[in-house]
Amino acid sequence: MSDDLELETLALHTGIHRSQFNEHSEALYLTSSFVFDSAAQAAARFSGAEPGNIYSRFTNPTVKAFEERLAALEGAQACVATSSGMSAILACVMGLLSAGDHVVASRSLFGATVSLFNNILSRFAIETTFVSATDPAAWEAALRPNTRLLFLETPSNPLTEVADIAALAAVAKKAGAWLAVDNCFCSPALQRPLELGADLVIHSATKYLEGQGRVLGGAVLGNRELVMERGVFGFLRTAGPSLSPFNAWIIMKGMETLKIRMDAHCANALEIARWLEAQPGVARVHYPGLPSHPQHALAMRQQRAGGGIVSFELEGGREAAWRVVDSVRMISITANLGDAKSTLTHPATTTHGRISQESRDAAGITEGLLRIAVGLEAARDLKADLARGLRRS
Ligand SMILES: *Cc1c(COP(=O)(O)O)cnc(C)c1O
């Protein structure tokens, strides 16, 4: 595909390799293995002398099509698809780091990501120092001679803190470390971290890329050397958290509408955020698209819009927060995000319930905090659903 196509065009036309049937919609290759013409061809495929599919834990044409499409949207040379967002993070770390390496990570990460670094990778002698997402000087101060990876999400989950990707890419470069950005909240429709100097992009494709809450998936993107040759693909092929071709097909079809969905999520979220700011009992609204957001200027420089996630703090603590949750009739009480249907979460007792109180306090996840992943319903209907529980707080 030509380099100067716009993102919404690439989302429709990349990764298409028609079969002998000349189908218009992308084919779905549900097969675990591939057949060879001869013993010699099998040997050549296994030795790597001849390119081609062998087994779907390694490569699959539908998965490849998804990888090509996402690589085009992120402006990446290479993409490796994984079974989930968490296995993308695992593949990135296991593929690139070794025992004795050090990671500097944002304190404001997805709960399971914090657990992965703190409780699992620590057992393999990969140590992580957590710092404030919004303070590049703190990242610099946390560097050690063995620091190999800087890891962040922006905007963060659930507080929508915005990290300065270009500034942290400069810190990483000076230290000889890689910068990995979990681009789940923005998707490439709003933010392209590689253009800002990041070395790696991580995706939970489960969220906006898929867009309708049906299947899990993930991806690691970056230059060919890092992703394909140095170890990410090797880890995936050997350890096996591969993306199912069925899931790849669902996500790829979801990506066709990524741009218009993200525009609609952002417009709806901005309207809900503005409305929440004016509601009694709401102490604070976190949304990068609001001028009251501490990194509003940076967010508007780095992202095309504020995103679909709004979080807000209620004056009445857990009781008030749970009252809003228990009063909704339409909005789903679920931890997923990026779905066309709006979802509401109490992070302190769900997504961030398994990390220590200390890490929760440090990350600012208070008992009165709610996160809404604003969907594609009419904003007026969403406000009415939220107002029911707010009115009584
Ligand atoms: C959901 C999520 C993940 C994990 O993705 P899964 O597909 O659920 O494994 C990682 N990072 C962020 C920011 C997420 O929201």
XYZ file of C-alpha atoms and ligand atoms in Angstrom:
408
model
C 0.000 0.000 0.000
C 1.128 3.518 -0.756
C 2.602 5.433 2.173
C 0.466 8.525 1.785
C -2.938 6.926 2.394
C -4.912 8.179 5.380
C -5.473 5.967 8.427
C -9.131 5.230 7.687
C -8.179 4.084 4.170
C -5.336 1.889 5.418
C -7.744 0.340 7.943
C -9.895 -0.892 5.051
C -7.318 -1.827 2.436
C -4.174 -3.187 4.126
C -3.558 -6.878 4.750
C -5.715 -8.108 1.888
C -4.331 -11.178 0.091
C -7.162 -12.694 -1.932
C -7.373 -16.459 -2.330
C -8.151 -18.293 -5.579
C -11.845 -17.501 -4.922
C -11.282 -13.741 -5.144
C -13.424 -13.017 -2.076
C -14.089 -9.336 -1.293
C -14.131 -9.647 2.507
C -10.953 -10.998 4.141
C -10.801 -14.802 4.265
C -10.681 -16.594 7.612
C -8.087 -19.381 7.688
C -9.106 -21.593 10.606
C -6.377 -24.195 10.492
C -3.795 -25.276 13.022
C -1.240 -26.511 10.490
C -0.289 -26.202 6.808
C 0.417 -28.929 4.255
C 3.688 -29.295 2.312
C 4.087 -30.531 -1.270
C 7.023 -32.783 -0.439
C 9.472 -33.905 2.238
C 11.993 -31.472 0.805
C 9.566 -28.573 1.087
C 8.716 -29.497 4.681
C 12.422 -29.536 5.507
C 12.975 -26.185 3.756
C 10.087 -24.576 5.614
C 11.248 -25.871 9.006
C 14.855 -24.800 8.416
C 13.713 -21.339 7.363
C 15.282 -21.690 3.888
C 11.833 -21.293 2.321
C 9.352 -18.757 3.706
C 5.796 -19.948 4.328
C 3.355 -21.159 6.916
C 4.061 -24.223 9.039
C 1.848 -24.112 12.090
C -0.548 -21.470 13.445
C 1.381 -21.043 16.684
C 4.085 -19.486 14.444
C 2.162 -17.787 11.648
C -1.298 -17.884 10.070
C -2.533 -15.898 7.033
C -5.483 -14.315 8.869
C -3.289 -13.352 11.828
C -0.691 -11.990 9.380
C -3.367 -9.853 7.709
C -4.311 -8.379 11.112
C -0.611 -7.727 11.862
C -0.096 -5.952 8.532
C -3.160 -3.785 9.059
C -2.210 -2.742 12.594
C 1.419 -2.113 11.538
C 0.140 0.212 8.797
C -2.053 2.139 11.264
C 0.777 2.548 13.810
C 3.400 3.305 11.154
C 5.437 0.303 12.362
C 7.797 -1.925 10.362
C 6.696 -5.040 12.230
C 3.834 -6.364 14.335
C 3.458 -9.586 16.296
C -0.071 -10.519 17.341
C -0.712 -12.153 20.711
C -3.632 -13.838 22.448
C -4.341 -10.848 24.727
C -2.964 -7.480 25.760
C -1.295 -9.029 28.810
C 0.471 -11.638 26.701
C 1.677 -8.808 24.439
C 3.356 -7.185 27.445
C 4.741 -10.565 28.532
C 6.071 -11.307 25.026
C 7.726 -7.891 24.881
C 9.474 -8.365 28.225
C 10.382 -12.055 27.816
C 11.530 -11.465 24.259
C 13.792 -8.511 25.012
C 14.913 -8.699 28.654
C 16.983 -11.118 30.741
C 17.486 -11.814 34.440
C 19.334 -8.899 36.009
C 17.731 -6.279 33.780
C 15.913 -3.318 35.275
C 12.654 -1.679 34.175
C 11.355 1.810 34.937
C 7.576 1.893 34.681
C 4.803 4.344 35.219
C 3.023 4.050 38.556
C -0.271 4.535 36.720
C -0.569 1.270 34.837
C -3.356 -1.219 34.249
C -3.692 -3.360 37.436
C -2.621 -6.629 35.805
C 0.434 -4.919 34.295
C 1.527 -3.795 37.763
C 1.051 -7.374 39.026
C 3.017 -8.794 36.099
C 6.022 -6.586 36.864
C 5.723 -6.800 40.675
C 4.705 -10.391 41.321
C 5.845 -12.429 38.329
C 8.798 -10.822 36.550
C 10.392 -10.043 39.930
C 10.662 -13.838 40.478
C 12.852 -14.012 37.363
C 15.186 -11.264 38.630
C 13.734 -8.494 36.481
C 13.287 -5.607 38.872
C 10.920 -2.695 38.265
C 10.972 0.812 39.712
C 7.646 2.666 39.521
C 7.627 6.420 39.009
C 5.133 9.175 38.267
C 3.888 9.074 34.668
C 3.930 12.840 34.442
C 7.409 13.654 35.778
C 10.235 12.941 33.257
C 12.849 13.956 35.882
C 11.654 11.076 38.108
C 12.199 8.620 35.225
C 15.692 9.935 34.699
C 16.464 9.672 38.423
C 15.268 6.043 38.500
C 17.634 4.915 35.733
C 20.369 2.399 36.584
C 23.225 1.071 34.461
C 21.156 -2.094 33.847
C 17.906 -0.280 32.893
C 16.805 -1.756 29.576
C 13.130 -0.785 29.324
C 10.884 2.193 30.094
C 7.206 1.240 30.122
C 4.140 3.492 30.196
C 0.486 3.921 29.296
C -0.891 7.233 28.162
C -3.509 8.261 28.970
C -3.332 5.989 31.988
C -5.995 3.716 33.334
C -8.133 4.870 35.092
C -6.955 8.416 35.935
C -6.135 9.489 32.356
C -2.744 10.894 33.321
C -0.848 11.914 30.203
C 2.846 11.068 29.884
C 5.086 13.050 27.549
C 6.113 10.363 25.041
C 8.699 12.495 23.218
C 10.362 13.598 26.481
C 10.503 10.022 27.809
C 11.780 8.723 24.465
C 14.693 11.144 24.863
C 15.331 9.842 28.408
C 15.290 6.250 27.110
C 17.612 7.016 24.216
C 20.169 8.684 26.465
C 20.095 5.647 28.773
C 20.383 3.126 25.938
C 17.007 1.653 26.941
C 13.836 1.002 24.935
C 10.616 2.930 25.470
C 7.430 0.832 25.248
C 4.037 2.563 25.148
C 0.764 0.754 25.829
C -1.413 2.594 23.273
C -4.655 0.899 24.306
C -6.558 4.024 25.417
C -5.887 6.063 22.281
C -5.417 3.515 19.519
C -3.492 4.686 16.440
C -6.544 6.720 15.422
C -5.640 9.246 18.148
C -1.948 8.762 18.899
C 1.053 7.195 17.147
C 3.820 6.678 19.743
C 6.465 5.493 17.245
C 6.312 8.883 15.503
C 6.992 10.505 18.892
C 10.136 8.429 19.411
C 8.879 5.299 21.214
C 10.597 2.020 20.268
C 7.687 -0.313 20.962
C 3.912 -0.071 20.984
C 1.786 -2.521 22.955
C -1.890 -3.122 22.285
C -4.737 -4.792 24.017
C -6.675 -5.336 20.773
C -9.525 -6.469 23.026
C -10.453 -2.820 23.480
C -10.910 -0.141 20.787
C -9.268 -2.037 17.927
C -11.929 -4.746 18.221
C -14.504 -2.230 19.348
C -17.492 -4.393 20.205
C -16.371 -6.406 23.216
C -16.316 -9.823 21.530
C -12.820 -11.324 21.682
C -9.393 -10.934 23.299
C -6.245 -10.081 21.403
C -3.010 -8.129 21.631
C 0.016 -6.985 19.680
C 3.616 -5.769 19.954
C 4.837 -3.333 17.293
C 8.168 -1.738 16.495
C 11.052 -1.984 14.061
C 11.791 -5.308 12.376
C 15.004 -5.911 14.281
C 13.426 -5.466 17.732
C 10.176 -7.302 17.087
C 11.089 -10.052 14.630
C 14.783 -10.743 15.096
C 15.684 -9.912 18.658
C 13.182 -12.091 20.436
C 9.531 -11.012 20.628
C 8.445 -13.226 17.729
C 10.804 -15.976 18.931
C 9.183 -15.962 22.369
C 5.697 -16.109 20.865
C 6.550 -18.936 18.493
C 8.165 -20.991 21.273
C 5.990 -20.175 24.278
C 2.720 -19.972 22.333
C 0.458 -17.107 23.462
C -0.555 -16.754 19.801
C -3.633 -14.972 18.527
C -6.430 -17.232 17.260
C -7.157 -16.642 13.537
C -10.833 -16.301 14.394
C -10.069 -13.518 16.880
C -7.679 -11.892 14.399
C -10.454 -11.839 11.807
C -12.974 -10.281 14.224
C -10.487 -7.607 15.328
C -9.418 -6.845 11.756
C -13.025 -6.274 10.738
C -13.492 -4.067 13.827
C -10.506 -1.971 12.781
C -12.266 -1.016 9.536
C -14.430 1.398 11.568
C -11.781 2.445 14.121
C -11.513 6.060 12.988
C -15.220 6.894 12.976
C -15.802 4.988 16.222
C -12.957 6.808 17.992
C -14.272 10.172 16.786
C -17.706 9.302 18.180
C -16.298 7.934 21.480
C -14.276 11.147 21.923
C -17.190 13.484 21.183
C -19.462 11.595 23.569
C -16.806 11.414 26.298
C -16.122 15.153 26.116
C -19.813 15.898 26.494
C -20.162 13.519 29.475
C -17.005 14.916 31.105
C -18.245 18.506 30.807
C -21.614 17.511 32.209
C -20.079 15.585 35.128
C -17.981 18.627 36.077
C -21.210 20.528 36.687
C -22.906 17.837 38.810
C -23.259 18.191 42.603
C -21.388 15.541 44.578
C -18.714 15.162 41.865
C -15.419 16.299 43.379
C -13.259 15.945 40.286
C -13.396 14.810 36.676
C -10.347 13.311 34.955
C -10.473 13.721 31.184
C -7.577 14.894 28.966
C -9.985 16.835 26.731
C -11.038 19.156 29.578
C -9.075 22.379 30.135
C -9.097 21.478 33.869
C -6.949 18.375 33.165
C -3.386 18.993 34.450
C -1.792 17.832 31.166
C -4.492 19.192 28.845
C -2.022 21.121 26.649
C 0.307 18.123 26.299
C -2.633 15.817 25.571
C -3.919 18.081 22.813
C -0.431 18.178 21.278
C 0.183 14.451 21.500
C -3.299 13.048 20.844
C -5.833 13.987 18.201
C -8.630 14.151 20.853
C -9.286 13.336 24.510
C -10.215 9.659 24.123
C -13.221 7.672 25.306
C -12.421 7.182 28.993
C -13.621 9.541 31.704
C -13.082 8.977 35.387
C -14.600 10.973 38.195
C -14.401 11.158 41.952
C -17.415 11.386 44.194
C -17.332 13.326 47.427
C -19.102 10.520 49.263
C -16.371 7.863 48.823
C -17.156 4.213 48.159
C -20.783 4.488 49.265
C -21.555 7.266 46.780
C -19.605 5.518 44.015
C -21.376 2.204 44.508
C -24.733 4.039 44.567
C -24.073 5.378 41.051
C -23.026 1.902 39.901
C -26.082 0.271 41.442
C -28.455 2.866 39.966
C -27.589 2.503 36.299
C -30.106 0.630 34.152
C -28.493 0.834 30.723
C -24.738 1.268 31.255
C -23.072 -2.114 31.844
C -21.313 -2.787 35.140
C -18.225 -4.460 33.730
C -14.487 -3.965 33.669
C -14.043 -3.994 29.895
C -13.530 -0.805 27.913
C -13.448 0.167 24.268
C -16.831 -1.402 23.604
C -19.593 0.307 21.615
C -21.688 -0.106 24.775
C -20.757 2.139 27.713
C -19.260 0.423 30.735
C -18.891 1.547 34.339
C -16.228 0.338 36.770
C -15.271 0.959 40.408
C -11.494 0.497 39.971
C -10.573 0.253 43.682
C -12.608 -2.940 44.140
C -12.281 -4.464 40.645
C -9.488 -3.756 38.124
C -7.176 -2.451 40.847
C -8.555 -4.580 43.703
C -5.716 -7.096 43.711
C -2.825 -4.683 44.052
C -1.769 -3.516 47.517
C -3.512 -0.614 49.227
C -0.145 1.127 49.167
C 0.211 0.889 45.357
C -3.427 1.887 44.986
C -2.919 5.009 47.129
C 0.275 5.850 45.241
C -1.619 5.546 41.939
C -4.452 7.762 43.230
C -7.178 5.103 42.965
C -9.516 6.375 45.666
C -12.653 4.665 46.997
C -14.833 7.365 45.446
C -13.398 6.951 41.947
C -15.486 5.642 39.043
C -14.373 5.022 35.473
C -16.751 5.230 32.580
C -15.705 3.937 29.174
C -18.047 6.074 27.130
C -19.700 4.113 24.342
C -21.657 5.070 21.274
C -25.099 5.597 22.848
C -26.704 9.063 22.697
C -25.005 11.297 25.294
C -28.408 12.404 26.545
C -29.327 8.808 27.460
C -25.993 8.246 29.195
C -26.432 11.374 31.304
C -29.919 10.282 32.349
C -28.581 6.876 33.403
C -25.749 8.377 35.469
C -27.923 11.134 36.940
C -30.131 8.608 38.731
C -27.371 7.590 41.175
C -25.792 11.047 41.351
C -28.975 12.771 42.383
C -29.104 10.788 45.587
C -25.445 11.322 46.555
C -7.129 -4.254 29.089
C -5.790 -3.645 29.131
C -4.644 -4.440 29.062
C -4.707 -5.945 29.036
O -5.321 -6.425 27.881
P -6.090 -7.840 27.807
O -6.436 -7.946 26.376
O -7.253 -7.788 28.731
O -5.094 -8.874 28.246
C -3.418 -3.807 29.053
N -3.320 -2.466 29.127
C -4.402 -1.671 29.200
C -4.233 -0.207 29.269
C -5.669 -2.231 29.208
O -6.743 -1.434 29.306
